[in-house]
Short mmCIF file of C-alpha atoms in Angstrom, two decimals:
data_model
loop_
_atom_site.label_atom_id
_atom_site.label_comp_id
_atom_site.label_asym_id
_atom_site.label_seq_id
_atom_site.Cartn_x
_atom_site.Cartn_y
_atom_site.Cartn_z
CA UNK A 1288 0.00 0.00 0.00
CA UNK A 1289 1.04 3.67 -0.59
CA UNK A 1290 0.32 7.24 1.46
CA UNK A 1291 -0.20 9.62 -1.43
CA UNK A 1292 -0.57 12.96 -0.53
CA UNK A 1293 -1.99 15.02 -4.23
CA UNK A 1294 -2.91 18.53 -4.35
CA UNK A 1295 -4.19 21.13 -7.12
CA UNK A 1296 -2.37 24.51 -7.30
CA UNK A 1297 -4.41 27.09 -9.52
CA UNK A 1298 -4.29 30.98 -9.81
CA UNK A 1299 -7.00 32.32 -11.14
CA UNK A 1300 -7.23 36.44 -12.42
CA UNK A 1301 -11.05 37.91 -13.01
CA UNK A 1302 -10.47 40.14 -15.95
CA UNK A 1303 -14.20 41.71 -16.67
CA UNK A 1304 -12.45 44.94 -17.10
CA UNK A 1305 -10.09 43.82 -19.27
CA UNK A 1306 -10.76 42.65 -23.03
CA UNK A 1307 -9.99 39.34 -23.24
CA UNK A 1308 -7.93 39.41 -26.45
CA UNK A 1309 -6.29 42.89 -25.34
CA UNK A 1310 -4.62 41.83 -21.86
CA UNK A 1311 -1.41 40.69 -22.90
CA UNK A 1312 -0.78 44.46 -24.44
CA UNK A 1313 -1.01 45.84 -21.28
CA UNK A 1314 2.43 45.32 -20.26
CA UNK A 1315 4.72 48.39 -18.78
CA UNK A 1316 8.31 48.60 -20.36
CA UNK A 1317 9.89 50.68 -17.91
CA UNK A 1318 8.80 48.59 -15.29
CA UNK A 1319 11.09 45.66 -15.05
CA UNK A 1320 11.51 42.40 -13.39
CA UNK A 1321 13.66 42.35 -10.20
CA UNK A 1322 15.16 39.13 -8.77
CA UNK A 1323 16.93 37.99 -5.75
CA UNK A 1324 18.01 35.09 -4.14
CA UNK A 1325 17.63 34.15 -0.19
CA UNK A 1326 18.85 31.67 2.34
CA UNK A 1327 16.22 30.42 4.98
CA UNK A 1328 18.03 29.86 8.72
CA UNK A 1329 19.37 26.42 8.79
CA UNK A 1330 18.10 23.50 10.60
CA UNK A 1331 20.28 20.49 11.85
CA UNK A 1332 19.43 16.67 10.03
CA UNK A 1333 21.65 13.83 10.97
CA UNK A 1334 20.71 10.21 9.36
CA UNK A 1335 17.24 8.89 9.97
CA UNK A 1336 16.00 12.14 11.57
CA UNK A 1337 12.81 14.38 10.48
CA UNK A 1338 12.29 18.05 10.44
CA UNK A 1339 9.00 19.52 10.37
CA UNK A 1340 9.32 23.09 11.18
CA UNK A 1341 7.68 26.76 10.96
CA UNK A 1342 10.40 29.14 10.10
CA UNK A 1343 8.63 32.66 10.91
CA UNK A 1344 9.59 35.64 8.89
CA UNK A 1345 11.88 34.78 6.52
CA UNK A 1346 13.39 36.77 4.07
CA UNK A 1347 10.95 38.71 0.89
CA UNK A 1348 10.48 41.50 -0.94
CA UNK A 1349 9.56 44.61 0.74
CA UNK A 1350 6.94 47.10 -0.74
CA UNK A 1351 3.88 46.91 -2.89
CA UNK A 1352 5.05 44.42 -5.70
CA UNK A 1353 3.42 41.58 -7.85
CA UNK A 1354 5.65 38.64 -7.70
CA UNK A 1355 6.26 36.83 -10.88
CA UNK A 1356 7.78 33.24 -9.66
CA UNK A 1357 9.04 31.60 -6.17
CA UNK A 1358 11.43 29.13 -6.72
CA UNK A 1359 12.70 26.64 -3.72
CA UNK A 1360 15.08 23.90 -2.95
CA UNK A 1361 17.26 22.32 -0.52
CA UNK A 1362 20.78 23.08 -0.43
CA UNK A 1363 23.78 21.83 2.09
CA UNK A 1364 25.94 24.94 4.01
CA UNK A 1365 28.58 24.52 1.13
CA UNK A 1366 25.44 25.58 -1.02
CA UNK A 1367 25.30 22.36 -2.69
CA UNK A 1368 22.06 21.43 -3.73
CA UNK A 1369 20.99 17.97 -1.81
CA UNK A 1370 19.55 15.01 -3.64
CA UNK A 1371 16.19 13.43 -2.74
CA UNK A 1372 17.70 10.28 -2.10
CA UNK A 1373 19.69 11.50 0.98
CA UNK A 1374 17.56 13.98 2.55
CA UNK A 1375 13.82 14.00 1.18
CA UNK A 1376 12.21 17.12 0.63
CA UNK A 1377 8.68 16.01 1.83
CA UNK A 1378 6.59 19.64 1.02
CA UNK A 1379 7.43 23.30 1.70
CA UNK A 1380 4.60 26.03 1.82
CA UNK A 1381 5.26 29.50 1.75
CA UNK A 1382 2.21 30.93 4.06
CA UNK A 1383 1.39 34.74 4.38
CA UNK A 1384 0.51 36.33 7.43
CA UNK A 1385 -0.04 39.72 9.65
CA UNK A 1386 2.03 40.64 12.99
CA UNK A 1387 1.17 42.81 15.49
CA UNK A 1388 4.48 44.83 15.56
CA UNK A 1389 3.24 46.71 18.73
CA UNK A 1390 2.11 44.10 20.60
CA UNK A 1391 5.54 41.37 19.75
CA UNK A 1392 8.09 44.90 20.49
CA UNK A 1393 5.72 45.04 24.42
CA UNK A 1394 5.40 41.43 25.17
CA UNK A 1395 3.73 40.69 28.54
CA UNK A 1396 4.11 37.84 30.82
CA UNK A 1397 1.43 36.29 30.36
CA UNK A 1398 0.59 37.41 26.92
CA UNK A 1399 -0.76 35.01 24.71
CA UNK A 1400 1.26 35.77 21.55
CA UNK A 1401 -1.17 33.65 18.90
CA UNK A 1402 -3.04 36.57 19.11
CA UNK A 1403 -0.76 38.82 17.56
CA UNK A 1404 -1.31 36.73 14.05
CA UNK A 1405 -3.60 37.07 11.27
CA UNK A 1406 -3.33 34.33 8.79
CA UNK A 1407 -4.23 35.25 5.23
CA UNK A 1408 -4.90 31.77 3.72
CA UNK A 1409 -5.51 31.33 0.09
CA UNK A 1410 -8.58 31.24 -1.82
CA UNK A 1411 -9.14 27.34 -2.41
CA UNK A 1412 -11.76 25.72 -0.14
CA UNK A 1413 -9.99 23.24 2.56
CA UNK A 1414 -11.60 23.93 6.25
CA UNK A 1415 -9.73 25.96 8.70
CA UNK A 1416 -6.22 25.67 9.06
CA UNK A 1417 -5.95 23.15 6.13
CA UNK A 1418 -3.54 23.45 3.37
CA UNK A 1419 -3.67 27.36 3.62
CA UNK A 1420 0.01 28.39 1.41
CA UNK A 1421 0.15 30.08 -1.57
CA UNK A 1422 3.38 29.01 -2.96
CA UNK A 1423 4.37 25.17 -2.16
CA UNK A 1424 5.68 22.18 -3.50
CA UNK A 1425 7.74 19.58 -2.28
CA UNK A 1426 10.85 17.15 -3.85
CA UNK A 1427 9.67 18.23 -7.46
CA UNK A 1428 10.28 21.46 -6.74
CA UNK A 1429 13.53 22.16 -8.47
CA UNK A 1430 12.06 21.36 -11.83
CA UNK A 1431 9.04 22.60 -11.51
CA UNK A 1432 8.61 26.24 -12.92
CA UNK A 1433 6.40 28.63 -10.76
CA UNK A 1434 6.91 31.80 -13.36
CA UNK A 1435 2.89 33.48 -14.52
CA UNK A 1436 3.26 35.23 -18.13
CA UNK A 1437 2.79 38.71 -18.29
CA UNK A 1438 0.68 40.66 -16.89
CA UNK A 1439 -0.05 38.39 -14.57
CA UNK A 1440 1.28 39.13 -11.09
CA UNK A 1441 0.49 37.52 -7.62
CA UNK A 1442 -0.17 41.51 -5.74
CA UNK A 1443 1.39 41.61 -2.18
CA UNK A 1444 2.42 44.21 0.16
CA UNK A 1445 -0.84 46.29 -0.46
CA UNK A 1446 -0.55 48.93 2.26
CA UNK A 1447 -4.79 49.16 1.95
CA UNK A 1448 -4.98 45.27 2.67
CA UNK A 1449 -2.45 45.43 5.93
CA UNK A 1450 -4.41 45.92 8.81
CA UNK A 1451 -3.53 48.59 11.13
CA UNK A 1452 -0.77 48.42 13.75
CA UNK A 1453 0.14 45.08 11.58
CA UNK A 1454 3.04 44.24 9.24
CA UNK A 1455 2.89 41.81 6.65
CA UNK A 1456 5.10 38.85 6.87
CA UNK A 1457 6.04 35.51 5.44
CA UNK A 1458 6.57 31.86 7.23
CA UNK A 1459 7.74 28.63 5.79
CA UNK A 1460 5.78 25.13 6.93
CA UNK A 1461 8.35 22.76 6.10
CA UNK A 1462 8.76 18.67 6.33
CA UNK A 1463 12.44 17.21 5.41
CA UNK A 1464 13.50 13.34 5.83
CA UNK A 1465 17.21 12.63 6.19
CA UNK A 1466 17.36 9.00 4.69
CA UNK A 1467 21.04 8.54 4.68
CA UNK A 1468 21.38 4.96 6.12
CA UNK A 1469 17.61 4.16 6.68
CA UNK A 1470 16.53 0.82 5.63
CA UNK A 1471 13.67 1.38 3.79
CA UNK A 1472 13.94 5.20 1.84
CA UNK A 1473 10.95 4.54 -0.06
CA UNK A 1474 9.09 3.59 3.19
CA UNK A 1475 10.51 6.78 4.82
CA UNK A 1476 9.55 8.82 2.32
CA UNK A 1477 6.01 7.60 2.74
CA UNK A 1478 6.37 7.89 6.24
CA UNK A 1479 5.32 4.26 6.96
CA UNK A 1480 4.45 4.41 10.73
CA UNK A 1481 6.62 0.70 11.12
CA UNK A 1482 9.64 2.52 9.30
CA UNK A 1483 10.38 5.09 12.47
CA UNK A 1484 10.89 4.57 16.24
CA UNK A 1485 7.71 5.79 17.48
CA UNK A 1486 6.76 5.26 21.09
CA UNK A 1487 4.98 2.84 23.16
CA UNK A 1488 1.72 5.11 23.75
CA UNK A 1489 2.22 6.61 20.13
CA UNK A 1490 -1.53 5.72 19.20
CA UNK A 1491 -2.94 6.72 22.55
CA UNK A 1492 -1.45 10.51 22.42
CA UNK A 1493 -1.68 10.95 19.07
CA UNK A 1494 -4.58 13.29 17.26
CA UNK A 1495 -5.84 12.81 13.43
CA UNK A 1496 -6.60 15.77 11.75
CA UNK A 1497 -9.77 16.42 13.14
CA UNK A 1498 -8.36 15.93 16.95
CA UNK A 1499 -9.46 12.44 17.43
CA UNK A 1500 -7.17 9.73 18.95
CA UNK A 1501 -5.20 8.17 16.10
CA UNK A 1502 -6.39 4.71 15.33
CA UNK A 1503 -4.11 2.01 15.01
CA UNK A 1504 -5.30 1.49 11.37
CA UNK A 1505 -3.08 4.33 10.36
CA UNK A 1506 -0.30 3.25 8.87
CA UNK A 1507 1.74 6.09 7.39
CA UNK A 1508 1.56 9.18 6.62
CA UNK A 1509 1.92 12.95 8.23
CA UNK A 1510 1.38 11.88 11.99
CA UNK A 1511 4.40 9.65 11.77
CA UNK A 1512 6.88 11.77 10.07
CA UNK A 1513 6.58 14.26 13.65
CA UNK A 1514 9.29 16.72 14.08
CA UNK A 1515 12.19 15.02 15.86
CA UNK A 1516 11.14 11.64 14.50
CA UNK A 1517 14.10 9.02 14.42
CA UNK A 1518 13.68 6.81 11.68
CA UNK A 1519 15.35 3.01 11.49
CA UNK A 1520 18.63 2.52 10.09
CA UNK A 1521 20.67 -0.03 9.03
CA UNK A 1522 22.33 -2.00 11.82
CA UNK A 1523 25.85 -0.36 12.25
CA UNK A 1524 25.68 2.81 9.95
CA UNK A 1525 26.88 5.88 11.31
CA UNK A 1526 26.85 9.26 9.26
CA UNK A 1527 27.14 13.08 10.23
CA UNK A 1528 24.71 15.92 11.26
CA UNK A 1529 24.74 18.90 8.58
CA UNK A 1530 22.99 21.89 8.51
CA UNK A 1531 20.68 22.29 6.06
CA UNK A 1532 18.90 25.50 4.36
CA UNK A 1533 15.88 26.49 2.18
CA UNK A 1534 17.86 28.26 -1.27
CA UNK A 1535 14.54 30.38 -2.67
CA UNK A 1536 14.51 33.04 -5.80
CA UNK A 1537 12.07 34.90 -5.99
CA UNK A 1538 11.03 37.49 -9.47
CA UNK A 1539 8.95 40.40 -9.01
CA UNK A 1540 7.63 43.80 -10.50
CA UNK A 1541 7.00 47.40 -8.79
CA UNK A 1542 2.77 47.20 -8.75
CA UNK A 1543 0.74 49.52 -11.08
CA UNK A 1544 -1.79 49.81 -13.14
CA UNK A 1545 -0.06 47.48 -15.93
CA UNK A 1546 -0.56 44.28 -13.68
CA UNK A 1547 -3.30 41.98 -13.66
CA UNK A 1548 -3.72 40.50 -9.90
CA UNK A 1549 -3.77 36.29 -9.85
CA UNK A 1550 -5.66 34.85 -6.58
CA UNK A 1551 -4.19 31.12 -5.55
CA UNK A 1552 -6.98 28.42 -5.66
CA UNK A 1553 -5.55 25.06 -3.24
CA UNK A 1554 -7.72 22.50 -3.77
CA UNK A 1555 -7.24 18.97 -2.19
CA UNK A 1556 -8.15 16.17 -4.06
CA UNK A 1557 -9.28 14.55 -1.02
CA UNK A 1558 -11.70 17.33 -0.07
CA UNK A 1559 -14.93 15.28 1.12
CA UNK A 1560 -17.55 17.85 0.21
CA UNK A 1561 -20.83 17.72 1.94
CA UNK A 1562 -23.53 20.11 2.45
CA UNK A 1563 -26.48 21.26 5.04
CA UNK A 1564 -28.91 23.06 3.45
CA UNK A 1565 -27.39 25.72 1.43
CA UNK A 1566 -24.08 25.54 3.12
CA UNK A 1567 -21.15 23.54 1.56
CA UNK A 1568 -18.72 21.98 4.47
CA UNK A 1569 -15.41 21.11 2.83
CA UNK A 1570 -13.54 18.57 4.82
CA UNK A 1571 -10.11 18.10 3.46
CA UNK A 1572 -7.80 15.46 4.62
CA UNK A 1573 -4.58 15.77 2.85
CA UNK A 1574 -3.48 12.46 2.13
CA UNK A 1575 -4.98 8.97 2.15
CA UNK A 1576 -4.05 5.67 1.60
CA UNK A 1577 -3.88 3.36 -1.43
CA UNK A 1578 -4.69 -0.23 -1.11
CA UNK A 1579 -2.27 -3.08 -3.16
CA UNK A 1580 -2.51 -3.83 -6.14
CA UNK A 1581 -2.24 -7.40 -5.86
CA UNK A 1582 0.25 -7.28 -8.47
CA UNK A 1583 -1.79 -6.07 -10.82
CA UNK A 1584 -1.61 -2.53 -13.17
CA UNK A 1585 -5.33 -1.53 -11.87
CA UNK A 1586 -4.66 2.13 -11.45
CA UNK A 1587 -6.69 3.64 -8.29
CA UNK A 1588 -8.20 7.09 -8.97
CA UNK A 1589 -8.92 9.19 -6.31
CA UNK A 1590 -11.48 12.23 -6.98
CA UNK A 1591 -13.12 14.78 -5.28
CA UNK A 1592 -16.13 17.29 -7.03
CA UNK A 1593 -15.39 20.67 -5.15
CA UNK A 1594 -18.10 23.76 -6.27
CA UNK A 1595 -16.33 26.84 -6.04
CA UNK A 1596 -18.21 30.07 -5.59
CA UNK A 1597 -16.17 32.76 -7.51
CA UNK A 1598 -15.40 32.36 -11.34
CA UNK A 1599 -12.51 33.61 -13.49
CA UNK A 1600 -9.51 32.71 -16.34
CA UNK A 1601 -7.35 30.05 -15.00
CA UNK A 1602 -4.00 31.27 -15.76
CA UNK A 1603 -1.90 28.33 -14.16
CA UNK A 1604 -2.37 25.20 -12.79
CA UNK A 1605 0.06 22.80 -11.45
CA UNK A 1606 -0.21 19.91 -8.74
CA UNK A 1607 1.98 18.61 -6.09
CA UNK A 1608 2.17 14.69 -5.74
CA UNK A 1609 4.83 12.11 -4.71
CA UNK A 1610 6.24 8.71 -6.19
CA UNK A 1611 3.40 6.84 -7.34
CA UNK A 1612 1.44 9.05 -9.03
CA UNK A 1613 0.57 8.87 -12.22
CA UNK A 1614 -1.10 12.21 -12.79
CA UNK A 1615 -3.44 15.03 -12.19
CA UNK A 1616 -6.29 16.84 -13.84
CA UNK A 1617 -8.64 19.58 -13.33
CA UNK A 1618 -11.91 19.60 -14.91
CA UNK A 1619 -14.58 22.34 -15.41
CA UNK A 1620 -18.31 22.25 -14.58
CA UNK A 1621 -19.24 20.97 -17.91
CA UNK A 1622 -16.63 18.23 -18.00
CA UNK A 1623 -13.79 19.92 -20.10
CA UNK A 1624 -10.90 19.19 -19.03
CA UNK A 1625 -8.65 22.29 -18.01
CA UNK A 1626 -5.56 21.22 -16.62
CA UNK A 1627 -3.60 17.84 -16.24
CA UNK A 1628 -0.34 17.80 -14.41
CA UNK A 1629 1.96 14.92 -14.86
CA UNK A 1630 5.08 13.90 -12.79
CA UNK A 1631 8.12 13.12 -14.06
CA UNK A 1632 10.70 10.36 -12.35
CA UNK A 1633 14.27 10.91 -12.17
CA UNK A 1634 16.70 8.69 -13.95
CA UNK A 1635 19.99 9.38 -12.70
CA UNK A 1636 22.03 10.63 -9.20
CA UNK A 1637 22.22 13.94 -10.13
CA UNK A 1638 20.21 16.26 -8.09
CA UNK A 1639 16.95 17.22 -9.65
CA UNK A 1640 17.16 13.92 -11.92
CA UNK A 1641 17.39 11.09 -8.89
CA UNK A 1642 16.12 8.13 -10.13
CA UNK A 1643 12.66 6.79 -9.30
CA UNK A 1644 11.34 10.64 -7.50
CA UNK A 1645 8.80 12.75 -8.90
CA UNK A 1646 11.71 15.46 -10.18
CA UNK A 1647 9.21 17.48 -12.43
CA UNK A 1648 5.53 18.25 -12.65
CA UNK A 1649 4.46 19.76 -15.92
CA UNK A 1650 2.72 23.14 -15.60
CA UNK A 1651 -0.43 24.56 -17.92
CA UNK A 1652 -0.78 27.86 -18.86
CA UNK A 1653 -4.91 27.68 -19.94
#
């Protein structure tokens, strides 16, 4: 069996004030791209061991821009990049967010700091806290492209849209898997629960995703691949800690009237949508499991029909998916199909080709 874990990634621009053959002529000259590239604080992975972390305000653009492309991937503190098959780049998101600047310069004692945060999520339909980046991808990332054609833009840094006393900021939700020496680093990619050292009372203290105690009939996935998480290695092997960074580039224009604004649509194709009445409850689970095959090539297809409310011109569509997945696709109300991502698996050593990873996910530009 196999923990698949497949998401949509979609920005969508409404253009009724924009002809739609004229748009692309709307495009400012003097007004050119800017690019820089950062290094995220470093984290420490020694064989076997897992990372799942929340670095708060990393480094970004300052201003009122429209950001062209966000490109990530893991690199060693030599800056060389790291392949999947020694430390596993699980997912990154790149989450937006407000901070009370007054209230985090005067903490008090007993302050409860949460409440200094307001968490812009992104315009897909997962419940609550669930799946709420804008930019994100995972061990595909370096081949990937992120980059919207002109004059597309993703607007940020709107002084109107920052809430007052608040300063807009920028967090990365990140889950890394050092499988140097492991014994199984396709199980431990999948984070098979039987693959890691998890405690006695693991099942007991242990919450799903809706807060309930974790049944013993999960067998991999998220809740297993914990922060600090020690997974098995081979008897005997012994390798070294390194620190390891987040490399990100990220392109962007000065805002004006030239640029058309994108919105990010996540949408989880494990979304269980329900409704009462006129209300539509979304319940999104993130991952879920796939039974054998039996040896067979029966392909299991896992779908999800999500309504959403707002319309518009799909301008880019991509999906995030590990090994195993054969593809994904986006279809419209009337059955068309508008987008279909599909993975491609390394064939080498070389980082961004390792053999057997998804290294690639084609992009469409509707």
């Amino acid at each position: 069996m196999k923990f698949i874990f497949i998401v949509l990634i979609l920005l969508l621009s409404s253009l009724s004030f924009l002809p739609r053959t004229t748009y692309s002529l709307y495009q400012d000259p003097g007004n050119p791209a800017k690019a820089d590239m950062f290094l995220s604080e470093s984290f420490e992975m020694g064989p076997g061991s897992v990372a799942v972390k929340n670095l708060m305000n990393i480094k970004f653009p300052k201003g009122h821009i429209g950001v062209k492309s966000f490109d990530v991937e893991l690199v060693d503190e030599d800056g060389n990049s790291i392949p999947l098959y020694e430390t596993y780049f699980h997912h990154w998101f790149a989450i937006r967010y407000f901070v009370n600047t007054t209230m985090l310069a005067n903490p008090e004692p007993r302050l409860d700091l949460s409440k200094g945060y307001i968490f812009k999520r992104n315009e897909g339909t997962c419940n609550s806290y669930i799946l709420p980046y804008y930019w994100g991808l995972g061990g595909e990332s370096r081949g990937t492209s992120s980059h919207i054609p002109d004059p597309f833009v993703v607007k940020l840094g709107n002084p109107a849209e920052t809430p007052n006393g608040y300063e807009e900021q920028w967090l990365f939700n990140i889950m890394v898997i050092d499988t140097r020496g492991v014994q199984d680093k396709r199980g431990c990619a999948e984070c098979r629960c039987d693959h890691f050292n998890l405690s006695k009372d693991f099942y007991n203290v242990t919450k799903d995703i809706h807060g309930q105690p974790l049944t013993t009939d999960y067998k991999g996935g998220l809740f297993c691949c914990q922060d600090n998480l020690q997974s098995k290695l081979r008897k005997g092997f012994q390798g070294p800690t390194r620190k390891v960074f987040l490399r990100y580039k990220i392109r962007w224009v000065d805002w004006n009237e030239y640029q058309v604004p994108v919105k990010f649509y996540i949408l989880d194709s494990t979304d269980k949508v329900r409704s009462n009445g006129s209300e539509i409850i979304h319940d999104c689970l993130v991952e879920y499991m796939i039974p054998a095959s039996n040896g067979d090539d029966t392909l299991h297809v896992q779908k999800a029909k999500i309504p959403i409310e707002k319309g518009g011109y799909l301008i880019y569509g991509t999906a995030h998916m590990h090994a195993g997945a054969v593809n994904a696709t986006l279809y419209g109300q009337d059955g068309r199909t508008l987008c279909t991502s599909t993975p491609t698996y390394g064939t080498g050593k070389k980082a961004g080709n390792e053999k057997g990873y998804v290294v690639t996910m084609s992009v469409c530009y509707p």
